[in-house]
PDB file of C-alpha atoms and ligand atoms in Angstrom:
ATOM      1  CA  MET A   9      94.966  71.059  94.448  1.00 90.00           C
ATOM      2  CA  THR A  10      91.779  71.265  93.932  1.00 93.00           C
ATOM      3  CA  PRO A  11      89.878  73.218  95.503  1.00 91.00           C
ATOM      4  CA  GLY A  12      87.532  70.844  97.565  1.00 93.00           C
ATOM      5  CA  VAL A  13      89.288  67.933  96.276  1.00 96.00           C
ATOM      6  CA  ARG A  14      91.292  65.917  99.006  1.00 97.00           C
ATOM      7  CA  PRO A  15      94.316  65.240  98.223  1.00 98.00           C
ATOM      8  CA  LEU A  16      94.891  61.257  98.080  1.00 98.00           C
ATOM      9  CA  ILE A  17      99.320  60.412  98.153  1.00 98.00           C
ATOM     10  CA  ALA A  18      99.642  56.404  96.687  1.00 99.00           C
ATOM     11  CA  GLY A  19     102.324  54.403  97.812  1.00 98.00           C
ATOM     12  CA  ASN A  20     103.684  51.910  95.005  1.00 98.00           C
ATOM     13  CA  TRP A  21     105.811  48.992  96.216  1.00 98.00           C
ATOM     14  CA  LYS A  22     106.482  47.851  92.864  1.00 98.00           C
ATOM     15  CA  MET A  23     107.778  44.548  93.387  1.00 98.00           C
ATOM     16  CA  HIS A  24     109.378  45.055  96.609  1.00 98.00           C
ATOM     17  CA  GLY A  25     109.856  43.155 100.181  1.00 97.00           C
ATOM     18  CA  SER A  26     109.326  40.528 102.024  1.00 98.00           C
ATOM     19  CA  MET A  27     105.850  39.642 103.908  1.00 98.00           C
ATOM     20  CA  ALA A  28     107.748  40.941 106.981  1.00 98.00           C
ATOM     21  CA  GLU A  29     108.792  43.616 105.659  1.00 98.00           C
ATOM     22  CA  ALA A  30     105.484  44.455 103.196  1.00 98.00           C
ATOM     23  CA  GLU A  31     103.732  44.211 107.875  1.00 98.00           C
ATOM     24  CA  ALA A  32     105.772  45.849 109.019  1.00 98.00           C
ATOM     25  CA  LEU A  33     106.119  49.473 105.863  1.00 98.00           C
ATOM     26  CA  ALA A  34     102.316  48.862 106.439  1.00 98.00           C
ATOM     27  CA  GLY A  35     102.384  49.533 110.502  1.00 98.00           C
ATOM     28  CA  ALA A  36     104.218  52.243 110.470  1.00 98.00           C
ATOM     29  CA  VAL A  37     102.493  54.044 107.603  1.00 98.00           C
ATOM     30  CA  ARG A  38      99.685  53.584 110.247  1.00 98.00           C
ATOM     31  CA  ASP A  39     101.548  54.408 113.145  1.00 97.00           C
ATOM     32  CA  GLY A  40     101.657  58.174 111.973  1.00 97.00           C
ATOM     33  CA  ALA A  41      99.085  58.653 109.664  1.00 97.00           C
ATOM     34  CA  ALA A  42      96.223  60.291 112.385  1.00 95.00           C
ATOM     35  CA  GLY A  43      95.643  64.018 111.312  1.00 95.00           C
ATOM     36  CA  LEU A  44      97.161  64.329 107.298  1.00 97.00           C
ATOM     37  CA  PRO A  45      96.211  66.680 105.228  1.00 97.00           C
ATOM     38  CA  ALA A  46      95.339  62.445 102.443  1.00 98.00           C
ATOM     39  CA  ASP A  47      93.619  60.274 102.228  1.00 98.00           C
ATOM     40  CA  LEU A  48      96.342  57.749 102.065  1.00 98.00           C
ATOM     41  CA  LEU A  49      96.960  54.498  99.963  1.00 98.00           C
ATOM     42  CA  VAL A  50      99.597  52.091 100.280  1.00 98.00           C
ATOM     43  CA  CYS A  51     100.100  49.681  96.519  1.00 99.00           C
ATOM     44  CA  PRO A  52     101.586  46.205  97.627  1.00 98.00           C
ATOM     45  CA  ALA A  53     102.329  43.222  95.522  1.00 98.00           C
ATOM     46  CA  PHE A  54      99.662  40.460  95.573  1.00 98.00           C
ATOM     47  CA  LEU A  55     101.273  38.150  97.882  1.00 98.00           C
ATOM     48  CA  HIS A  56     100.730  40.834 100.054  1.00 98.00           C
ATOM     49  CA  VAL A  57      97.800  42.370  99.794  1.00 98.00           C
ATOM     50  CA  ALA A  58      95.355  39.994 102.629  1.00 98.00           C
ATOM     51  CA  ALA A  59      97.859  40.129 105.292  1.00 98.00           C
ATOM     52  CA  VAL A  60      98.560  44.376 104.674  1.00 98.00           C
ATOM     53  CA  ALA A  61      94.530  44.522 104.279  1.00 98.00           C
ATOM     54  CA  ARG A  62      93.790  42.250 107.543  1.00 98.00           C
ATOM     55  CA  LEU A  63      96.650  44.560 108.875  1.00 98.00           C
ATOM     56  CA  LEU A  64      95.487  48.322 108.643  1.00 98.00           C
ATOM     57  CA  GLY A  65      92.007  47.192 108.930  1.00 92.00           C
ATOM     58  CA  GLY A  66      89.490  49.492 107.113  1.00 81.00           C
ATOM     59  CA  GLY A  67      91.243  51.950 109.464  1.00 90.00           C
ATOM     60  CA  ALA A  68      93.595  55.040 107.695  1.00 94.00           C
ATOM     61  CA  VAL A  69      95.182  53.974 105.176  1.00 98.00           C
ATOM     62  CA  ALA A  70      93.226  51.661 102.458  1.00 98.00           C
ATOM     63  CA  VAL A  71      95.219  48.989 100.024  1.00 98.00           C
ATOM     64  CA  GLY A  72      95.150  48.696  96.528  1.00 98.00           C
ATOM     65  CA  ALA A  73      96.713  46.136  93.958  1.00 98.00           C
ATOM     66  CA  GLN A  74      99.237  47.301  90.397  1.00 98.00           C
ATOM     67  CA  ASP A  75      97.210  45.633  88.221  1.00 98.00           C
ATOM     68  CA  CYS A  76      94.069  42.926  88.299  1.00 98.00           C
ATOM     69  CA  HIS A  77      93.278  40.324  85.534  1.00 98.00           C
ATOM     70  CA  ALA A  78      90.414  42.509  83.211  1.00 98.00           C
ATOM     71  CA  ALA A  79      87.934  39.322  83.521  1.00 98.00           C
ATOM     72  CA  ALA A  80      86.314  38.397  87.212  1.00 98.00           C
ATOM     73  CA  LYS A  81      86.743  34.814  86.905  1.00 98.00           C
ATOM     74  CA  GLY A  82      88.017  32.154  84.155  1.00 98.00           C
ATOM     75  CA  ALA A  83      91.357  30.139  82.915  1.00 98.00           C
ATOM     76  CA  HIS A  84      93.628  33.182  83.227  1.00 98.00           C
ATOM     77  CA  THR A  85      96.957  31.618  84.703  1.00 98.00           C
ATOM     78  CA  GLY A  86      98.514  33.736  87.355  1.00 97.00           C
ATOM     79  CA  ASP A  87      96.516  36.204  86.557  1.00 98.00           C
ATOM     80  CA  VAL A  88      94.217  37.670  89.894  1.00 98.00           C
ATOM     81  CA  SER A  89      90.774  39.338  89.470  1.00 98.00           C
ATOM     82  CA  ALA A  90      89.276  42.676  90.746  1.00 98.00           C
ATOM     83  CA  PRO A  91      86.621  40.323  92.443  1.00 98.00           C
ATOM     84  CA  MET A  92      89.821  38.467  94.649  1.00 98.00           C
ATOM     85  CA  LEU A  93      91.361  41.411  95.468  1.00 98.00           C
ATOM     86  CA  ARG A  94      87.935  43.127  96.600  1.00 98.00           C
ATOM     87  CA  ASP A  95      86.965  40.240  98.998  1.00 98.00           C
ATOM     88  CA  ALA A  96      91.372  40.496 100.188  1.00 98.00           C
ATOM     89  CA  GLY A  97      90.125  43.671 101.224  1.00 98.00           C
ATOM     90  CA  ALA A  98      92.133  45.569  98.480  1.00 98.00           C
ATOM     91  CA  THR A  99      89.646  49.486  97.674  1.00 98.00           C
ATOM     92  CA  HIS A 100      91.787  50.712  94.722  1.00 98.00           C
ATOM     93  CA  VAL A 101      94.093  49.113  91.495  1.00 99.00           C
ATOM     94  CA  ILE A 102      96.821  50.743  89.855  1.00 99.00           C
ATOM     95  CA  LEU A 103      95.847  50.107  86.669  1.00 99.00           C
ATOM     96  CA  GLY A 104      98.604  50.851  82.287  1.00 98.00           C
ATOM     97  CA  HIS A 105     101.153  51.783  84.560  1.00 98.00           C
ATOM     98  CA  SER A 106     103.564  51.797  82.469  1.00 98.00           C
ATOM     99  CA  GLU A 107     105.763  49.155  83.597  1.00 98.00           C
ATOM    100  CA  ARG A 108     102.656  46.868  82.951  1.00 98.00           C
ATOM    101  CA  ARG A 109     102.731  48.667  79.223  1.00 98.00           C
ATOM    102  CA  ALA A 110     106.198  48.303  78.395  1.00 97.00           C
ATOM    103  CA  ASP A 111     106.978  44.417  80.580  1.00 97.00           C
ATOM    104  CA  HIS A 112     103.451  43.415  79.278  1.00 97.00           C
ATOM    105  CA  GLY A 113     101.969  45.254  76.005  1.00 97.00           C
ATOM    106  CA  GLU A 114      99.446  46.917  78.460  1.00 98.00           C
ATOM    107  CA  THR A 115      96.955  48.903  74.921  1.00 98.00           C
ATOM    108  CA  ASP A 116      94.901  51.509  76.514  1.00 98.00           C
ATOM    109  CA  ALA A 117      92.426  49.196  74.911  1.00 98.00           C
ATOM    110  CA  VAL A 118      93.403  47.000  77.420  1.00 98.00           C
ATOM    111  CA  VAL A 119      93.482  48.728  80.108  1.00 98.00           C
ATOM    112  CA  ARG A 120      90.053  49.658  80.070  1.00 98.00           C
ATOM    113  CA  ALA A 121      88.878  47.624  80.292  1.00 98.00           C
ATOM    114  CA  LYS A 122      90.734  46.386  83.002  1.00 98.00           C
ATOM    115  CA  ALA A 123      89.467  49.575  84.832  1.00 98.00           C
ATOM    116  CA  GLU A 124      85.957  47.932  84.033  1.00 98.00           C
ATOM    117  CA  ALA A 125      86.632  45.040  85.418  1.00 98.00           C
ATOM    118  CA  ALA A 126      87.625  46.871  88.750  1.00 98.00           C
ATOM    119  CA  ALA A 127      84.774  50.116  88.775  1.00 98.00           C
ATOM    120  CA  ALA A 128      82.125  46.405  89.087  1.00 98.00           C
ATOM    121  CA  ALA A 129      83.829  44.158  91.396  1.00 98.00           C
ATOM    122  CA  GLY A 130      83.984  47.343  94.037  1.00 98.00           C
ATOM    123  CA  LEU A 131      87.515  48.843  93.565  1.00 98.00           C
ATOM    124  CA  VAL A 132      88.859  51.879  92.678  1.00 98.00           C
ATOM    125  CA  PRO A 133      91.290  52.471  89.237  1.00 98.00           C
ATOM    126  CA  ILE A 134      94.304  54.048  89.718  1.00 99.00           C
ATOM    127  CA  VAL A 135      94.199  54.508  85.105  1.00 99.00           C
ATOM    128  CA  CYS A 136      98.269  55.071  84.483  1.00 98.00           C
ATOM    129  CA  VAL A 137      99.639  57.831  81.339  1.00 98.00           C
ATOM    130  CA  GLY A 138     102.208  59.365  81.272  1.00 98.00           C
ATOM    131  CA  GLU A 139     104.532  59.790  77.690  1.00 98.00           C
ATOM    132  CA  THR A 140     108.305  58.603  76.975  1.00 98.00           C
ATOM    133  CA  GLU A 141     111.260  60.523  77.428  1.00 97.00           C
ATOM    134  CA  ALA A 142     111.725  60.688  72.781  1.00 98.00           C
ATOM    135  CA  GLU A 143     107.883  61.559  73.022  1.00 98.00           C
ATOM    136  CA  ARG A 144     108.781  64.778  75.498  1.00 97.00           C
ATOM    137  CA  LEU A 145     111.601  65.081  73.361  1.00 97.00           C
ATOM    138  CA  ALA A 146     108.996  65.154  70.019  1.00 98.00           C
ATOM    139  CA  GLY A 147     106.869  67.770  71.635  1.00 97.00           C
ATOM    140  CA  GLN A 148     104.601  64.630  71.940  1.00 98.00           C
ATOM    141  CA  ALA A 149     103.566  65.118  75.766  1.00 98.00           C
ATOM    142  CA  GLU A 150     100.125  66.043  75.299  1.00 98.00           C
ATOM    143  CA  ALA A 151      99.290  64.462  71.792  1.00 98.00           C
ATOM    144  CA  VAL A 152     100.717  61.278  73.798  1.00 98.00           C
ATOM    145  CA  VAL A 153      98.652  61.557  77.305  1.00 98.00           C
ATOM    146  CA  GLU A 154      94.990  62.614  74.821  1.00 98.00           C
ATOM    147  CA  ARG A 155      95.504  59.355  72.663  1.00 98.00           C
ATOM    148  CA  GLN A 156      96.011  57.365  76.466  1.00 98.00           C
ATOM    149  CA  LEU A 157      93.363  59.507  77.600  1.00 98.00           C
ATOM    150  CA  ALA A 158      90.440  58.793  75.702  1.00 98.00           C
ATOM    151  CA  GLY A 159      91.021  55.302  75.489  1.00 98.00           C
ATOM    152  CA  SER A 160      92.269  53.463  78.269  1.00 98.00           C
ATOM    153  CA  LEU A 161      89.398  55.168  80.079  1.00 98.00           C
ATOM    154  CA  PRO A 162      86.165  53.377  80.169  1.00 98.00           C
ATOM    155  CA  GLU A 163      81.913  55.320  79.700  1.00 97.00           C
ATOM    156  CA  GLY A 164      81.189  56.944  82.915  1.00 96.00           C
ATOM    157  CA  PHE A 165      84.974  56.371  85.327  1.00 98.00           C
ATOM    158  CA  ALA A 166      84.490  57.169  88.486  1.00 97.00           C
ATOM    159  CA  GLY A 167      88.246  56.717  89.673  1.00 98.00           C
ATOM    160  CA  VAL A 168      91.715  58.070  89.519  1.00 98.00           C
ATOM    161  CA  VAL A 169      94.228  59.497  86.923  1.00 98.00           C
ATOM    162  CA  ALA A 170      98.319  59.528  87.906  1.00 98.00           C
ATOM    163  CA  TYR A 171     100.502  61.236  85.136  1.00 98.00           C
ATOM    164  CA  GLU A 172     103.775  59.217  85.108  1.00 98.00           C
ATOM    165  CA  PRO A 173     105.986  60.928  82.635  1.00 98.00           C
ATOM    166  CA  VAL A 174     107.753  57.258  81.667  1.00 98.00           C
ATOM    167  CA  TRP A 175     110.993  59.285  81.482  1.00 98.00           C
ATOM    168  CA  ALA A 176     110.638  60.139  84.935  1.00 98.00           C
ATOM    169  CA  ILE A 177     110.234  57.305  87.024  1.00 97.00           C
ATOM    170  CA  GLY A 178     112.978  56.103  88.958  1.00 97.00           C
ATOM    171  CA  THR A 179     115.097  57.953  88.242  1.00 97.00           C
ATOM    172  CA  GLY A 180     115.134  61.448  89.824  1.00 97.00           C
ATOM    173  CA  ARG A 181     114.538  63.881  87.277  1.00 97.00           C
ATOM    174  CA  THR A 182     111.118  65.815  87.822  1.00 97.00           C
ATOM    175  CA  PRO A 183     109.719  67.392  85.095  1.00 97.00           C
ATOM    176  CA  THR A 184     109.389  71.210  85.226  1.00 97.00           C
ATOM    177  CA  GLU A 185     105.936  73.098  87.946  1.00 97.00           C
ATOM    178  CA  ALA A 186     105.328  74.447  85.129  1.00 98.00           C
ATOM    179  CA  ASP A 187     105.397  71.518  82.130  1.00 98.00           C
ATOM    180  CA  ILE A 188     103.871  69.115  85.307  1.00 98.00           C
ATOM    181  CA  GLY A 189     100.697  72.010  85.134  1.00 98.00           C
ATOM    182  CA  ALA A 190     100.477  72.036  81.930  1.00 98.00           C
ATOM    183  CA  ILE A 191     100.093  68.629  81.140  1.00 98.00           C
ATOM    184  CA  HIS A 192      97.854  67.941  84.443  1.00 98.00           C
ATOM    185  CA  ALA A 193      95.666  71.152  82.780  1.00 98.00           C
ATOM    186  CA  VAL A 194      95.114  68.861  79.666  1.00 98.00           C
ATOM    187  CA  ILE A 195      93.677  66.304  81.550  1.00 98.00           C
ATOM    188  CA  ARG A 196      91.810  68.184  83.452  1.00 98.00           C
ATOM    189  CA  ALA A 197      89.896  69.829  80.285  1.00 98.00           C
ATOM    190  CA  ARG A 198      89.689  66.021  79.056  1.00 98.00           C
ATOM    191  CA  LEU A 199      88.176  65.022  82.246  1.00 98.00           C
ATOM    192  CA  ALA A 200      85.771  68.257  82.609  1.00 98.00           C
ATOM    193  CA  ALA A 201      84.914  67.756  78.274  1.00 98.00           C
ATOM    194  CA  ARG A 202      83.916  63.801  78.609  1.00 98.00           C
ATOM    195  CA  PHE A 203      83.504  63.695  82.042  1.00 98.00           C
ATOM    196  CA  GLY A 204      81.632  67.286  82.932  1.00 97.00           C
ATOM    197  CA  ALA A 205      80.788  68.047  87.344  1.00 96.00           C
ATOM    198  CA  ALA A 206      82.381  64.315  87.711  1.00 97.00           C
ATOM    199  CA  GLY A 207      85.626  65.684  85.496  1.00 98.00           C
ATOM    200  CA  GLN A 208      85.675  68.762  87.652  1.00 97.00           C
ATOM    201  CA  GLY A 209      86.698  67.330  90.031  1.00 97.00           C
ATOM    202  CA  MET A 210      88.046  63.646  89.605  1.00 98.00           C
ATOM    203  CA  ARG A 211      91.245  63.344  91.377  1.00 98.00           C
ATOM    204  CA  ILE A 212      95.241  63.771  89.263  1.00 98.00           C
ATOM    205  CA  LEU A 213      98.073  62.370  90.832  1.00 98.00           C
ATOM    206  CA  TYR A 214     101.604  63.165  89.987  1.00 98.00           C
ATOM    207  CA  GLY A 215     104.041  60.555  90.280  1.00 98.00           C
ATOM    208  CA  GLY A 216     107.801  60.283  88.981  1.00 98.00           C
ATOM    209  CA  SER A 217     110.818  60.722  91.723  1.00 98.00           C
ATOM    210  CA  MET A 218     108.411  62.006  93.479  1.00 98.00           C
ATOM    211  CA  LYS A 219     110.317  62.819  97.068  1.00 98.00           C
ATOM    212  CA  PRO A 220     110.073  65.082 100.169  1.00 98.00           C
ATOM    213  CA  GLY A 221     111.532  67.412  99.278  1.00 98.00           C
ATOM    214  CA  ASN A 222     110.466  68.076  95.882  1.00 98.00           C
ATOM    215  CA  ALA A 223     106.683  66.759  97.008  1.00 98.00           C
ATOM    216  CA  ALA A 224     105.173  70.619  98.403  1.00 98.00           C
ATOM    217  CA  ALA A 225     105.777  72.895  95.848  1.00 98.00           C
ATOM    218  CA  ILE A 226     105.000  69.635  92.876  1.00 98.00           C
ATOM    219  CA  LEU A 227     101.756  69.287  95.254  1.00 98.00           C
ATOM    220  CA  ALA A 228     101.164  72.724  95.724  1.00 97.00           C
ATOM    221  CA  LEU A 229      99.987  73.600  91.425  1.00 98.00           C
ATOM    222  CA  PRO A 230      96.564  73.476  90.250  1.00 98.00           C
ATOM    223  CA  ASN A 231      94.687  69.765  88.878  1.00 98.00           C
ATOM    224  CA  VAL A 232      98.254  68.122  90.347  1.00 98.00           C
ATOM    225  CA  ASP A 233      96.008  65.919  93.148  1.00 98.00           C
ATOM    226  CA  GLY A 234      97.855  64.058  95.450  1.00 98.00           C
ATOM    227  CA  GLY A 235     101.091  61.945  93.916  1.00 98.00           C
ATOM    228  CA  LEU A 236     101.814  58.307  93.654  1.00 98.00           C
ATOM    229  CA  VAL A 237     104.726  57.552  95.390  1.00 98.00           C
ATOM    230  CA  GLY A 238     107.741  54.502  93.792  1.00 98.00           C
ATOM    231  CA  GLY A 239     110.669  54.698  95.389  1.00 98.00           C
ATOM    232  CA  ALA A 240     111.022  56.946  98.563  1.00 98.00           C
ATOM    233  CA  SER A 241     107.520  55.076  98.975  1.00 98.00           C
ATOM    234  CA  LEU A 242     109.227  52.079 100.735  1.00 98.00           C
ATOM    235  CA  VAL A 243     110.538  54.347 102.961  1.00 98.00           C
ATOM    236  CA  ALA A 244     107.610  55.215 106.284  1.00 98.00           C
ATOM    237  CA  ALA A 245     109.328  58.356 107.241  1.00 98.00           C
ATOM    238  CA  ASP A 246     109.489  59.666 103.357  1.00 98.00           C
ATOM    239  CA  PHE A 247     105.315  58.617 102.237  1.00 98.00           C
ATOM    240  CA  LEU A 248     104.402  60.065 105.971  1.00 98.00           C
ATOM    241  CA  ALA A 249     106.287  63.343 105.671  1.00 98.00           C
ATOM    242  CA  ILE A 250     104.527  63.415 100.951  1.00 98.00           C
ATOM    243  CA  ALA A 251     101.492  63.351 102.848  1.00 98.00           C
ATOM    244  CA  LYS A 252     102.206  66.375 104.919  1.00 98.00           C
ATOM    245  CA  ALA A 253     103.411  68.333 102.214  1.00 98.00           C
ATOM    246  CA  ALA A 254     100.040  68.428 100.791  1.00 97.00           C
ATOM    247  CA  GLY A 255      98.615  70.742 103.757  1.00 91.00           C
TER     248      GLY A 255
HETATM  249  P1  PGA B 309     109.472  56.434  91.569  1.00 51.04           P
HETATM  250  O1  PGA B 309     108.026  55.474  91.166  1.00 51.04           O
HETATM  251  O2  PGA B 309     108.322  57.186  92.616  1.00 51.04           O
HETATM  252  O3  PGA B 309     110.165  55.664  92.033  1.00 51.04           O
HETATM  253  O4  PGA B 309     110.269  57.501  90.581  1.00 51.04           O
HETATM  254  C1  PGA B 309     106.755  55.935  91.071  1.00 51.04           C
HETATM  255  C2  PGA B 309     105.766  55.531  90.178  1.00 51.04           C
HETATM  256  O5  PGA B 309     106.750  53.929  89.082  1.00 51.04           O
HETATM  257  O6  PGA B 309     104.695  54.761  90.681  1.00 51.04           O
END
């Protein structure tokens, strides 16, 4: 944790659930959210954002999306813009997740343009970075993360960074605490060098197989200011237990 920074626990629901299941999950998170030592955010699929935002009604649990287009509007069949998400009740948007980078060929430049669009629409961008297993084994993890940060964060960035090693996502494997701490320290140094005091206080989340059982140890590390949680965020009790572990 970073002194003076309130942790953020963000749930990335990915492409899961029916409308009814999304609403039930959001309701269960809301009902357990009182008094937790972290801000809470849930990020449903596009189709469920408006319904979940309506249900949560601007209360303690915020709503975000998992992507947005770089343009505010236009002829982009199948895409959703940042102003549309803001209008639907979202306050945050995850950008550059490794699944978007892999499935949709998103480059650092694309992610950067999306982060600019999100900020212009009043959304808080959560920009994801992280190395593949091959890159880690080749000793390149820090260099990859530094390159992604340099390319993906726009000038004046005022959002959240999430470090998600690709090989830890959905696998049940996590880096050692020393390895998480080392990468988060590198990210902090880069943010501070580029954004000054704002970079010192910027939230840096860890993501990748975060669970109730490992959350307390990870969240206690210096420069770990919360979590981006996939699988465990689909079970309200697990998600809330992770948030509790931030205290
Ligand atoms: P996981 O996913 O918690 O299921 O590993 C994290 C993420 O992809 O954001």
